[in-house]
XYZ file of N, CA and C in Angstrom:
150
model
N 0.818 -1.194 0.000
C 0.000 0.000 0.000
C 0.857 1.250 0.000
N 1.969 1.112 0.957
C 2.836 2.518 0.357
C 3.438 2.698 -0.443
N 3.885 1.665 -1.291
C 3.981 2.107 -3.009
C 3.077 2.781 -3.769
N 1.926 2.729 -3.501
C 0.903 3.353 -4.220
C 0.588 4.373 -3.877
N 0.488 4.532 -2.485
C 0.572 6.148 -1.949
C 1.598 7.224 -2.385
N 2.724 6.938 -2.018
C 4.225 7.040 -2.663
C 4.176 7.229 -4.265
N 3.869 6.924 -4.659
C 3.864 6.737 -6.526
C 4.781 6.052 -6.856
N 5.630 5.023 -6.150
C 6.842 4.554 -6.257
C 6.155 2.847 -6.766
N 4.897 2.330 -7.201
C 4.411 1.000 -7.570
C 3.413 0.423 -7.600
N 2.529 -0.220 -7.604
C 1.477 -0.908 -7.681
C 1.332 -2.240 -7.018
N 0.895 -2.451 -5.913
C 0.456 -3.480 -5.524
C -0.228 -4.543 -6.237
N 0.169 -5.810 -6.370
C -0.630 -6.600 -6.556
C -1.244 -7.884 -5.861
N -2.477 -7.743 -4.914
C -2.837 -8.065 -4.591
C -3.343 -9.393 -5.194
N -3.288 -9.744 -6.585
C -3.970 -11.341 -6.727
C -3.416 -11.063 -7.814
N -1.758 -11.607 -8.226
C -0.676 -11.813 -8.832
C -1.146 -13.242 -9.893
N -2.266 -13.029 -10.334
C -2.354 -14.577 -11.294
C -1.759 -13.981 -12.643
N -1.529 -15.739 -13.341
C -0.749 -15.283 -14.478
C -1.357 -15.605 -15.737
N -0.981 -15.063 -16.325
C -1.828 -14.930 -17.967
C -0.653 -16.234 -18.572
N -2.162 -17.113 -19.294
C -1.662 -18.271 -19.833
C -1.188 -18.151 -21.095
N -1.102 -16.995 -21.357
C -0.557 -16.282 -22.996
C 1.223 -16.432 -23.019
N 1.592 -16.194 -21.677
C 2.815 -15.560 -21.242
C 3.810 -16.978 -21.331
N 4.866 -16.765 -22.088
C 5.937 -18.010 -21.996
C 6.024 -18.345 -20.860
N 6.282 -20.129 -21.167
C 6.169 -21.310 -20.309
C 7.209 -20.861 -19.093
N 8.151 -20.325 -19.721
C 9.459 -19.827 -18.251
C 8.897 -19.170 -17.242
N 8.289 -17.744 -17.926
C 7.696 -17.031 -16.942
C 6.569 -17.522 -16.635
N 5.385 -18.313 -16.611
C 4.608 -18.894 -15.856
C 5.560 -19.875 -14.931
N 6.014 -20.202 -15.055
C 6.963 -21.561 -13.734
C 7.350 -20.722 -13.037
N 7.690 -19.467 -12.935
C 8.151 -18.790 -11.267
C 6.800 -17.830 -11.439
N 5.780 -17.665 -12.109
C 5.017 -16.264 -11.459
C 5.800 -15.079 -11.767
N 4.981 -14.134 -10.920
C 5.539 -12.436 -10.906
C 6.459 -12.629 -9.502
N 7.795 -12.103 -9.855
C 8.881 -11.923 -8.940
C 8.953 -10.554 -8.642
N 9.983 -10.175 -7.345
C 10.486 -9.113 -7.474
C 11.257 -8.687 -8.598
N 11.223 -7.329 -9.084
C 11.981 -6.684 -9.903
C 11.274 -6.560 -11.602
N 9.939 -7.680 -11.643
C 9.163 -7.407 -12.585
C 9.024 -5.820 -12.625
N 9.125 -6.072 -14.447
C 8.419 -4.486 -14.817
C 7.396 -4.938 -15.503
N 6.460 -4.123 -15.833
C 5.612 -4.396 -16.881
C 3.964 -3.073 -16.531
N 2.871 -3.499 -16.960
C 1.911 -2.388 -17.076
C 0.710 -2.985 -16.516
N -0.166 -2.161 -15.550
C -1.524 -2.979 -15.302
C -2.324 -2.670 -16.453
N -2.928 -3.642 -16.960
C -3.896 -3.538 -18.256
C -5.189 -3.052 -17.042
N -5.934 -2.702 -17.943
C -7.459 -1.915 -17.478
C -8.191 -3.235 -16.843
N -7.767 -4.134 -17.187
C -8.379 -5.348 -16.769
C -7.784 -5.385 -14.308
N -7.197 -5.123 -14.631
C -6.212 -5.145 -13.441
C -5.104 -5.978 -13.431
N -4.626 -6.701 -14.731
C -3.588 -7.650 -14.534
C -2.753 -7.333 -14.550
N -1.616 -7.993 -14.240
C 0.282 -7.655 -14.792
C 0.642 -7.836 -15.991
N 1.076 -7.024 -16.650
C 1.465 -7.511 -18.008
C 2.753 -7.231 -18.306
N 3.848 -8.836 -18.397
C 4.970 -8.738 -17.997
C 5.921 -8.208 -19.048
N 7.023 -7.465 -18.823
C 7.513 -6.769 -20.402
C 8.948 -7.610 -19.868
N 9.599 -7.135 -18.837
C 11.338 -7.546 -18.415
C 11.449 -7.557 -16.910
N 12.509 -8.268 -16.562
C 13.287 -8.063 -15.145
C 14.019 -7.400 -14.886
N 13.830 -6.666 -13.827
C 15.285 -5.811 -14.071
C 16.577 -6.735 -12.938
């Protein structure tokens, strides 16, 4: 929650993963250091790691 207050991130509270997304990145999920964009939907949409 204080990332979002902060402007410093986005919480994600129910981190499920889109079955679109290569087989690698579904086998660990969303990690720390994910970047990527919330679609309007509310999901993660994963671009890179930093």
């Amino acid at each position: 929650r204080i990332l979002l207050l902060e402007k410093l991130g986005y919480p994600l509270w129910y981190p499920d993963l889109d079955e679109n997304l290569p087989a690698t990145y579904r086998e660990h999920g969303v990690r720390i250091g994910d970047v990527g964009i919330i679609t309007e939907g509310g999901q993660f949409d994963f671009i890179f790691n930093v």
